[in-house]
Amino acid sequence: MNTASGKFRANALAAVTFLALLALVAGLWGLVRGQIDSNLRAENHAAATQLASSLESFIVSRVTMTQYLGSQISDGHVANQAEFVDHAVALQALFPGFQVLNWIDSEGIMRWVAPLEGNEQAVGYDVNAHPAGGPAMRLATQTRRTQVTPPTEL
């Protein structure tokens, strides 16, 4: 009996040791997994913040350039379509990302377009009649500020 009792104790001790080690490994796994998740959240937040900053800078610089072009027109430094196209093409080369730049007169008619190739149908188009362009045109008229629309079909 002494041998059976010793075997039982040895088996019980082995089982308890196994369960204790299993609990320790599971606990450590949970801690490591939690730390990995926390690190991933922090990295994702940093990447999203950087992306948002880059996107904001991209948009602000391009809006600023369109405002500059508008001021050049208002001040008489850009007086005709050829000068508009020259300035617009130069801005598009320096600040890629524009699909097209248009000069729209006070009546809401697109008069000058750059680049013209592929955008010929825009010349003479009444922006006021467009579901996205009309509200942007009205807001531009009210605020006297450049407005941006997403790429749209005319």
Short mmCIF file of N, CA and C in Angstrom, two decimals:
data_model
loop_
_atom_site.label_atom_id
_atom_site.label_comp_id
_atom_site.label_asym_id
_atom_site.label_seq_id
_atom_site.Cartn_x
_atom_site.Cartn_y
_atom_site.Cartn_z
N MET A 1 0.80 -1.18 0.00
CA MET A 1 0.00 0.00 0.00
C MET A 1 0.85 1.26 0.00
N ASN A 2 1.92 1.13 0.65
CA ASN A 2 2.80 2.27 0.70
C ASN A 2 3.24 2.66 -0.71
N THR A 3 3.46 1.71 -1.54
CA THR A 3 3.87 1.97 -2.91
C THR A 3 2.72 2.58 -3.70
N ALA A 4 1.54 2.09 -3.51
CA ALA A 4 0.39 2.65 -4.21
C ALA A 4 0.14 4.06 -3.74
N SER A 5 0.27 4.29 -2.48
CA SER A 5 0.07 5.64 -1.94
C SER A 5 1.14 6.58 -2.46
N GLY A 6 2.36 6.11 -2.59
CA GLY A 6 3.45 6.91 -3.13
C GLY A 6 3.23 7.23 -4.60
N LYS A 7 2.73 6.24 -5.35
CA LYS A 7 2.43 6.46 -6.77
C LYS A 7 1.33 7.49 -6.93
N PHE A 8 0.31 7.37 -6.06
CA PHE A 8 -0.81 8.31 -6.11
C PHE A 8 -0.30 9.73 -5.84
N ARG A 9 0.53 9.85 -4.81
CA ARG A 9 1.08 11.18 -4.48
C ARG A 9 1.94 11.71 -5.63
N ALA A 10 2.72 10.87 -6.21
CA ALA A 10 3.58 11.29 -7.32
C ALA A 10 2.72 11.72 -8.51
N ASN A 11 1.69 10.94 -8.80
CA ASN A 11 0.79 11.29 -9.91
C ASN A 11 0.03 12.57 -9.60
N ALA A 12 -0.43 12.72 -8.37
CA ALA A 12 -1.16 13.93 -7.97
C ALA A 12 -0.24 15.15 -8.07
N LEU A 13 0.99 14.98 -7.60
CA LEU A 13 1.95 16.08 -7.67
C LEU A 13 2.25 16.43 -9.13
N ALA A 14 2.38 15.44 -9.97
CA ALA A 14 2.62 15.70 -11.40
C ALA A 14 1.43 16.41 -12.02
N ALA A 15 0.22 15.98 -11.67
CA ALA A 15 -0.98 16.62 -12.21
C ALA A 15 -1.10 18.06 -11.73
N VAL A 16 -0.86 18.29 -10.46
CA VAL A 16 -0.94 19.65 -9.90
C VAL A 16 0.14 20.52 -10.54
N THR A 17 1.33 20.00 -10.71
CA THR A 17 2.42 20.74 -11.33
C THR A 17 2.06 21.08 -12.78
N PHE A 18 1.51 20.08 -13.48
CA PHE A 18 1.08 20.30 -14.87
C PHE A 18 0.03 21.41 -14.95
N LEU A 19 -0.98 21.33 -14.08
CA LEU A 19 -2.05 22.34 -14.09
C LEU A 19 -1.51 23.72 -13.71
N ALA A 20 -0.58 23.78 -12.77
CA ALA A 20 0.01 25.06 -12.38
C ALA A 20 0.80 25.65 -13.54
N LEU A 21 1.58 24.81 -14.22
CA LEU A 21 2.35 25.29 -15.38
C LEU A 21 1.42 25.70 -16.52
N LEU A 22 0.35 24.93 -16.72
CA LEU A 22 -0.62 25.27 -17.75
C LEU A 22 -1.27 26.63 -17.45
N ALA A 23 -1.64 26.85 -16.20
CA ALA A 23 -2.24 28.13 -15.81
C ALA A 23 -1.23 29.27 -16.00
N LEU A 24 0.04 29.01 -15.64
CA LEU A 24 1.08 30.03 -15.80
C LEU A 24 1.28 30.37 -17.29
N VAL A 25 1.36 29.35 -18.14
CA VAL A 25 1.53 29.58 -19.57
C VAL A 25 0.33 30.32 -20.15
N ALA A 26 -0.88 29.91 -19.75
CA ALA A 26 -2.09 30.58 -20.24
C ALA A 26 -2.11 32.04 -19.79
N GLY A 27 -1.73 32.29 -18.55
CA GLY A 27 -1.69 33.66 -18.05
C GLY A 27 -0.66 34.50 -18.79
N LEU A 28 0.52 33.94 -18.99
CA LEU A 28 1.55 34.65 -19.74
C LEU A 28 1.11 34.88 -21.18
N TRP A 29 0.48 33.88 -21.79
CA TRP A 29 -0.03 34.03 -23.15
C TRP A 29 -1.02 35.19 -23.23
N GLY A 30 -1.93 35.26 -22.26
CA GLY A 30 -2.91 36.35 -22.22
C GLY A 30 -2.24 37.71 -22.09
N LEU A 31 -1.22 37.78 -21.23
CA LEU A 31 -0.51 39.05 -21.07
C LEU A 31 0.22 39.45 -22.35
N VAL A 32 0.89 38.50 -22.97
CA VAL A 32 1.61 38.78 -24.21
C VAL A 32 0.64 39.18 -25.31
N ARG A 33 -0.46 38.43 -25.40
CA ARG A 33 -1.46 38.74 -26.44
C ARG A 33 -2.05 40.13 -26.21
N GLY A 34 -2.33 40.47 -24.96
CA GLY A 34 -2.84 41.81 -24.65
C GLY A 34 -1.85 42.89 -25.01
N GLN A 35 -0.57 42.64 -24.76
CA GLN A 35 0.47 43.61 -25.10
C GLN A 35 0.59 43.76 -26.61
N ILE A 36 0.51 42.64 -27.34
CA ILE A 36 0.56 42.69 -28.80
C ILE A 36 -0.62 43.49 -29.33
N ASP A 37 -1.82 43.22 -28.81
CA ASP A 37 -3.00 43.97 -29.24
C ASP A 37 -2.86 45.46 -28.95
N SER A 38 -2.34 45.76 -27.78
CA SER A 38 -2.14 47.17 -27.40
C SER A 38 -1.14 47.84 -28.34
N ASN A 39 -0.06 47.15 -28.65
CA ASN A 39 0.95 47.70 -29.56
C ASN A 39 0.36 47.91 -30.96
N LEU A 40 -0.43 46.95 -31.43
CA LEU A 40 -1.05 47.09 -32.75
C LEU A 40 -2.01 48.27 -32.79
N ARG A 41 -2.79 48.45 -31.73
CA ARG A 41 -3.70 49.60 -31.68
C ARG A 41 -2.91 50.91 -31.71
N ALA A 42 -1.82 50.96 -30.97
CA ALA A 42 -0.99 52.18 -30.95
C ALA A 42 -0.37 52.43 -32.32
N GLU A 43 0.13 51.38 -32.97
CA GLU A 43 0.72 51.54 -34.30
C GLU A 43 -0.34 51.97 -35.31
N ASN A 44 -1.52 51.38 -35.24
CA ASN A 44 -2.60 51.76 -36.16
C ASN A 44 -3.02 53.20 -35.94
N HIS A 45 -3.10 53.62 -34.70
CA HIS A 45 -3.47 55.01 -34.40
C HIS A 45 -2.41 55.97 -34.95
N ALA A 46 -1.15 55.62 -34.75
CA ALA A 46 -0.07 56.48 -35.26
C ALA A 46 -0.11 56.55 -36.79
N ALA A 47 -0.33 55.41 -37.43
CA ALA A 47 -0.40 55.40 -38.90
C ALA A 47 -1.60 56.20 -39.39
N ALA A 48 -2.75 56.05 -38.73
CA ALA A 48 -3.94 56.80 -39.13
C ALA A 48 -3.74 58.30 -38.93
N THR A 49 -3.11 58.67 -37.85
CA THR A 49 -2.83 60.08 -37.58
C THR A 49 -1.90 60.66 -38.65
N GLN A 50 -0.87 59.91 -39.02
CA GLN A 50 0.06 60.35 -40.05
C GLN A 50 -0.64 60.46 -41.39
N LEU A 51 -1.47 59.47 -41.71
CA LEU A 51 -2.20 59.50 -42.98
C LEU A 51 -3.15 60.70 -43.02
N ALA A 52 -3.85 60.95 -41.92
CA ALA A 52 -4.77 62.09 -41.87
C ALA A 52 -4.01 63.40 -42.05
N SER A 53 -2.85 63.51 -41.44
CA SER A 53 -2.04 64.72 -41.58
C SER A 53 -1.56 64.90 -43.02
N SER A 54 -1.11 63.81 -43.63
CA SER A 54 -0.65 63.88 -45.02
C SER A 54 -1.80 64.24 -45.96
N LEU A 55 -2.95 63.63 -45.74
CA LEU A 55 -4.11 63.91 -46.58
C LEU A 55 -4.56 65.36 -46.42
N GLU A 56 -4.57 65.85 -45.19
CA GLU A 56 -4.94 67.25 -44.96
C GLU A 56 -3.97 68.19 -45.68
N SER A 57 -2.69 67.91 -45.58
CA SER A 57 -1.68 68.74 -46.23
C SER A 57 -1.86 68.71 -47.75
N PHE A 58 -2.13 67.52 -48.28
CA PHE A 58 -2.35 67.35 -49.72
C PHE A 58 -3.53 68.21 -50.18
N ILE A 59 -4.64 68.13 -49.46
CA ILE A 59 -5.85 68.86 -49.85
C ILE A 59 -5.66 70.36 -49.67
N VAL A 60 -5.12 70.78 -48.54
CA VAL A 60 -4.94 72.21 -48.27
C VAL A 60 -4.03 72.85 -49.30
N SER A 61 -2.95 72.17 -49.67
CA SER A 61 -2.04 72.76 -50.65
C SER A 61 -2.72 72.94 -52.00
N ARG A 62 -3.54 72.00 -52.38
CA ARG A 62 -4.21 72.10 -53.67
C ARG A 62 -5.33 73.14 -53.66
N VAL A 63 -6.05 73.22 -52.57
CA VAL A 63 -7.08 74.26 -52.46
C VAL A 63 -6.41 75.63 -52.46
N THR A 64 -5.30 75.76 -51.77
CA THR A 64 -4.57 77.02 -51.75
C THR A 64 -4.11 77.42 -53.16
N MET A 65 -3.67 76.44 -53.93
CA MET A 65 -3.24 76.74 -55.30
C MET A 65 -4.42 77.17 -56.17
N THR A 66 -5.59 76.58 -55.99
CA THR A 66 -6.74 77.02 -56.77
C THR A 66 -7.15 78.44 -56.34
N GLN A 67 -7.01 78.74 -55.06
CA GLN A 67 -7.31 80.10 -54.59
C GLN A 67 -6.31 81.10 -55.18
N TYR A 68 -5.06 80.68 -55.26
CA TYR A 68 -4.05 81.52 -55.90
C TYR A 68 -4.41 81.79 -57.35
N LEU A 69 -4.78 80.74 -58.07
CA LEU A 69 -5.16 80.90 -59.47
C LEU A 69 -6.38 81.82 -59.58
N GLY A 70 -7.34 81.66 -58.70
CA GLY A 70 -8.50 82.55 -58.70
C GLY A 70 -8.12 84.00 -58.44
N SER A 71 -7.18 84.21 -57.53
CA SER A 71 -6.75 85.60 -57.26
C SER A 71 -6.00 86.18 -58.46
N GLN A 72 -5.27 85.35 -59.17
CA GLN A 72 -4.57 85.81 -60.38
C GLN A 72 -5.58 86.25 -61.44
N ILE A 73 -6.69 85.53 -61.54
CA ILE A 73 -7.75 85.92 -62.48
C ILE A 73 -8.41 87.21 -62.01
N SER A 74 -8.76 87.27 -60.73
CA SER A 74 -9.43 88.46 -60.18
C SER A 74 -8.57 89.71 -60.31
N ASP A 75 -7.27 89.55 -60.12
CA ASP A 75 -6.36 90.70 -60.17
C ASP A 75 -5.95 91.07 -61.59
N GLY A 76 -6.42 90.31 -62.58
CA GLY A 76 -6.13 90.64 -63.97
C GLY A 76 -4.80 90.09 -64.48
N HIS A 77 -4.11 89.28 -63.68
CA HIS A 77 -2.84 88.71 -64.12
C HIS A 77 -3.05 87.53 -65.08
N VAL A 78 -4.23 86.95 -65.02
CA VAL A 78 -4.63 85.90 -65.96
C VAL A 78 -5.88 86.45 -66.64
N ALA A 79 -5.71 86.87 -67.89
CA ALA A 79 -6.79 87.62 -68.54
C ALA A 79 -7.49 86.86 -69.65
N ASN A 80 -6.94 85.71 -70.03
CA ASN A 80 -7.58 84.99 -71.12
C ASN A 80 -7.38 83.48 -70.95
N GLN A 81 -8.01 82.74 -71.83
CA GLN A 81 -7.99 81.28 -71.72
C GLN A 81 -6.57 80.73 -71.83
N ALA A 82 -5.77 81.24 -72.75
CA ALA A 82 -4.40 80.73 -72.92
C ALA A 82 -3.59 80.92 -71.64
N GLU A 83 -3.71 82.09 -71.00
CA GLU A 83 -2.99 82.33 -69.75
C GLU A 83 -3.50 81.42 -68.64
N PHE A 84 -4.82 81.21 -68.60
CA PHE A 84 -5.41 80.31 -67.61
C PHE A 84 -4.83 78.90 -67.79
N VAL A 85 -4.84 78.42 -69.02
CA VAL A 85 -4.33 77.07 -69.28
C VAL A 85 -2.86 76.97 -68.90
N ASP A 86 -2.06 77.99 -69.24
CA ASP A 86 -0.64 77.97 -68.87
C ASP A 86 -0.47 77.86 -67.36
N HIS A 87 -1.19 78.69 -66.60
CA HIS A 87 -1.10 78.65 -65.14
C HIS A 87 -1.62 77.33 -64.59
N ALA A 88 -2.75 76.87 -65.11
CA ALA A 88 -3.36 75.63 -64.61
C ALA A 88 -2.46 74.44 -64.86
N VAL A 89 -1.88 74.36 -66.04
CA VAL A 89 -0.98 73.24 -66.37
C VAL A 89 0.25 73.27 -65.47
N ALA A 90 0.78 74.47 -65.22
CA ALA A 90 1.94 74.59 -64.33
C ALA A 90 1.58 74.14 -62.92
N LEU A 91 0.42 74.53 -62.43
CA LEU A 91 0.00 74.11 -61.09
C LEU A 91 -0.23 72.60 -61.03
N GLN A 92 -0.80 72.05 -62.09
CA GLN A 92 -1.02 70.61 -62.12
C GLN A 92 0.29 69.84 -62.15
N ALA A 93 1.32 70.40 -62.77
CA ALA A 93 2.63 69.75 -62.78
C ALA A 93 3.28 69.81 -61.39
N LEU A 94 3.13 70.94 -60.73
CA LEU A 94 3.72 71.11 -59.39
C LEU A 94 2.93 70.39 -58.30
N PHE A 95 1.63 70.31 -58.48
CA PHE A 95 0.74 69.73 -57.48
C PHE A 95 -0.15 68.67 -58.12
N PRO A 96 0.39 67.50 -58.41
CA PRO A 96 -0.42 66.47 -59.06
C PRO A 96 -1.61 66.08 -58.19
N GLY A 97 -2.63 65.60 -58.82
CA GLY A 97 -3.82 65.17 -58.08
C GLY A 97 -5.08 65.83 -58.57
N PHE A 98 -4.94 66.90 -59.35
CA PHE A 98 -6.11 67.53 -59.95
C PHE A 98 -6.55 66.71 -61.15
N GLN A 99 -7.82 66.43 -61.25
CA GLN A 99 -8.32 65.80 -62.47
C GLN A 99 -8.42 66.86 -63.55
N VAL A 100 -8.97 68.01 -63.19
CA VAL A 100 -9.14 69.11 -64.13
C VAL A 100 -9.31 70.39 -63.32
N LEU A 101 -8.89 71.51 -63.88
CA LEU A 101 -9.16 72.83 -63.29
C LEU A 101 -10.05 73.59 -64.26
N ASN A 102 -11.10 74.19 -63.72
CA ASN A 102 -12.06 74.93 -64.54
C ASN A 102 -12.16 76.36 -64.03
N TRP A 103 -12.36 77.29 -64.94
CA TRP A 103 -12.76 78.63 -64.56
C TRP A 103 -14.23 78.75 -64.94
N ILE A 104 -15.03 79.08 -63.93
CA ILE A 104 -16.47 79.18 -64.11
C ILE A 104 -16.85 80.64 -63.94
N ASP A 105 -17.59 81.19 -64.90
CA ASP A 105 -17.95 82.61 -64.82
C ASP A 105 -19.04 82.83 -63.78
N SER A 106 -19.41 84.08 -63.58
CA SER A 106 -20.38 84.45 -62.54
C SER A 106 -21.77 83.89 -62.81
N GLU A 107 -22.02 83.47 -64.03
CA GLU A 107 -23.32 82.86 -64.37
C GLU A 107 -23.33 81.35 -64.14
N GLY A 108 -22.16 80.79 -63.77
CA GLY A 108 -22.07 79.36 -63.53
C GLY A 108 -21.72 78.54 -64.75
N ILE A 109 -21.19 79.19 -65.78
CA ILE A 109 -20.83 78.50 -67.02
C ILE A 109 -19.33 78.24 -67.02
N MET A 110 -18.94 76.98 -67.28
CA MET A 110 -17.52 76.64 -67.40
C MET A 110 -17.00 77.25 -68.69
N ARG A 111 -16.06 78.16 -68.58
CA ARG A 111 -15.51 78.83 -69.75
C ARG A 111 -14.13 78.28 -70.14
N TRP A 112 -13.27 78.07 -69.16
CA TRP A 112 -11.92 77.62 -69.42
C TRP A 112 -11.68 76.31 -68.68
N VAL A 113 -11.04 75.37 -69.35
CA VAL A 113 -10.82 74.03 -68.78
C VAL A 113 -9.38 73.61 -69.08
N ALA A 114 -8.72 73.07 -68.05
CA ALA A 114 -7.36 72.56 -68.26
C ALA A 114 -7.18 71.29 -67.44
N PRO A 115 -6.79 70.20 -68.03
CA PRO A 115 -6.51 70.06 -69.46
C PRO A 115 -7.82 69.95 -70.25
N LEU A 116 -7.76 70.43 -71.47
CA LEU A 116 -8.94 70.37 -72.33
C LEU A 116 -9.17 68.95 -72.85
N GLU A 117 -8.08 68.27 -73.19
CA GLU A 117 -8.20 66.92 -73.75
C GLU A 117 -8.93 65.99 -72.77
N GLY A 118 -10.00 65.41 -73.24
CA GLY A 118 -10.82 64.53 -72.42
C GLY A 118 -11.88 65.26 -71.63
N ASN A 119 -11.83 66.59 -71.63
CA ASN A 119 -12.79 67.40 -70.87
C ASN A 119 -13.50 68.41 -71.76
N GLU A 120 -13.52 68.15 -73.05
CA GLU A 120 -14.11 69.09 -74.01
C GLU A 120 -15.58 69.37 -73.70
N GLN A 121 -16.30 68.36 -73.22
CA GLN A 121 -17.73 68.53 -72.95
C GLN A 121 -17.98 69.51 -71.80
N ALA A 122 -16.94 69.82 -71.02
CA ALA A 122 -17.11 70.74 -69.89
C ALA A 122 -17.24 72.19 -70.35
N VAL A 123 -16.61 72.54 -71.45
CA VAL A 123 -16.65 73.93 -71.92
C VAL A 123 -18.08 74.30 -72.28
N GLY A 124 -18.57 75.37 -71.65
CA GLY A 124 -19.93 75.84 -71.89
C GLY A 124 -20.97 75.18 -70.99
N TYR A 125 -20.53 74.28 -70.13
CA TYR A 125 -21.46 73.56 -69.26
C TYR A 125 -21.99 74.47 -68.15
N ASP A 126 -23.29 74.42 -67.89
CA ASP A 126 -23.92 75.19 -66.82
C ASP A 126 -23.82 74.40 -65.52
N VAL A 127 -22.92 74.80 -64.67
CA VAL A 127 -22.68 74.09 -63.41
C VAL A 127 -23.91 74.13 -62.51
N ASN A 128 -24.70 75.19 -62.60
CA ASN A 128 -25.88 75.31 -61.75
C ASN A 128 -26.86 74.15 -61.94
N ALA A 129 -26.83 73.53 -63.11
CA ALA A 129 -27.76 72.44 -63.40
C ALA A 129 -27.27 71.09 -62.88
N HIS A 130 -26.07 71.04 -62.37
CA HIS A 130 -25.50 69.77 -61.91
C HIS A 130 -25.83 69.53 -60.44
N PRO A 131 -26.20 68.28 -60.07
CA PRO A 131 -26.59 68.01 -58.69
C PRO A 131 -25.49 68.27 -57.66
N ALA A 132 -24.22 68.04 -58.01
CA ALA A 132 -23.13 68.32 -57.07
C ALA A 132 -22.55 69.71 -57.32
N GLY A 133 -22.43 70.07 -58.58
CA GLY A 133 -21.82 71.35 -58.94
C GLY A 133 -22.68 72.54 -58.59
N GLY A 134 -24.00 72.41 -58.74
CA GLY A 134 -24.90 73.53 -58.44
C GLY A 134 -24.77 74.02 -57.01
N PRO A 135 -24.90 73.14 -56.01
CA PRO A 135 -24.73 73.59 -54.63
C PRO A 135 -23.34 74.17 -54.35
N ALA A 136 -22.30 73.57 -54.95
CA ALA A 136 -20.95 74.10 -54.76
C ALA A 136 -20.82 75.49 -55.38
N MET A 137 -21.44 75.68 -56.54
CA MET A 137 -21.41 76.98 -57.21
C MET A 137 -22.13 78.03 -56.36
N ARG A 138 -23.30 77.67 -55.84
CA ARG A 138 -24.04 78.62 -55.00
C ARG A 138 -23.25 78.98 -53.74
N LEU A 139 -22.60 77.99 -53.14
CA LEU A 139 -21.80 78.26 -51.95
C LEU A 139 -20.60 79.13 -52.30
N ALA A 140 -19.97 78.87 -53.43
CA ALA A 140 -18.83 79.70 -53.86
C ALA A 140 -19.27 81.14 -54.08
N THR A 141 -20.45 81.31 -54.67
CA THR A 141 -20.96 82.66 -54.92
C THR A 141 -21.26 83.37 -53.60
N GLN A 142 -21.87 82.65 -52.66
CA GLN A 142 -22.23 83.25 -51.37
C GLN A 142 -21.00 83.60 -50.54
N THR A 143 -20.02 82.69 -50.51
CA THR A 143 -18.87 82.87 -49.63
C THR A 143 -17.68 83.54 -50.31
N ARG A 144 -17.74 83.62 -51.64
CA ARG A 144 -16.62 84.15 -52.43
C ARG A 144 -15.35 83.35 -52.16
N ARG A 145 -15.53 82.05 -52.01
CA ARG A 145 -14.40 81.15 -51.74
C ARG A 145 -14.43 79.98 -52.71
N THR A 146 -13.25 79.48 -53.02
CA THR A 146 -13.12 78.31 -53.89
C THR A 146 -13.85 77.12 -53.26
N GLN A 147 -14.52 76.37 -54.10
CA GLN A 147 -15.19 75.15 -53.65
C GLN A 147 -14.63 73.96 -54.43
N VAL A 148 -14.64 72.81 -53.82
CA VAL A 148 -14.12 71.61 -54.44
C VAL A 148 -15.25 70.59 -54.50
N THR A 149 -15.34 69.92 -55.64
CA THR A 149 -16.32 68.84 -55.78
C THR A 149 -15.56 67.54 -56.07
N PRO A 150 -16.17 66.43 -55.76
CA PRO A 150 -15.53 65.18 -56.15
C PRO A 150 -15.58 65.04 -57.67
N PRO A 151 -14.78 64.16 -58.24
CA PRO A 151 -14.88 63.95 -59.69
C PRO A 151 -16.31 63.58 -60.05
N THR A 152 -16.84 64.26 -61.07
CA THR A 152 -18.23 64.04 -61.43
C THR A 152 -18.37 63.92 -62.95
N GLU A 153 -19.39 63.20 -63.34
CA GLU A 153 -19.73 63.12 -64.76
C GLU A 153 -20.61 64.30 -65.09
N LEU A 154 -20.36 64.93 -66.23
CA LEU A 154 -21.18 66.04 -66.65
C LEU A 154 -22.29 65.56 -67.57
#
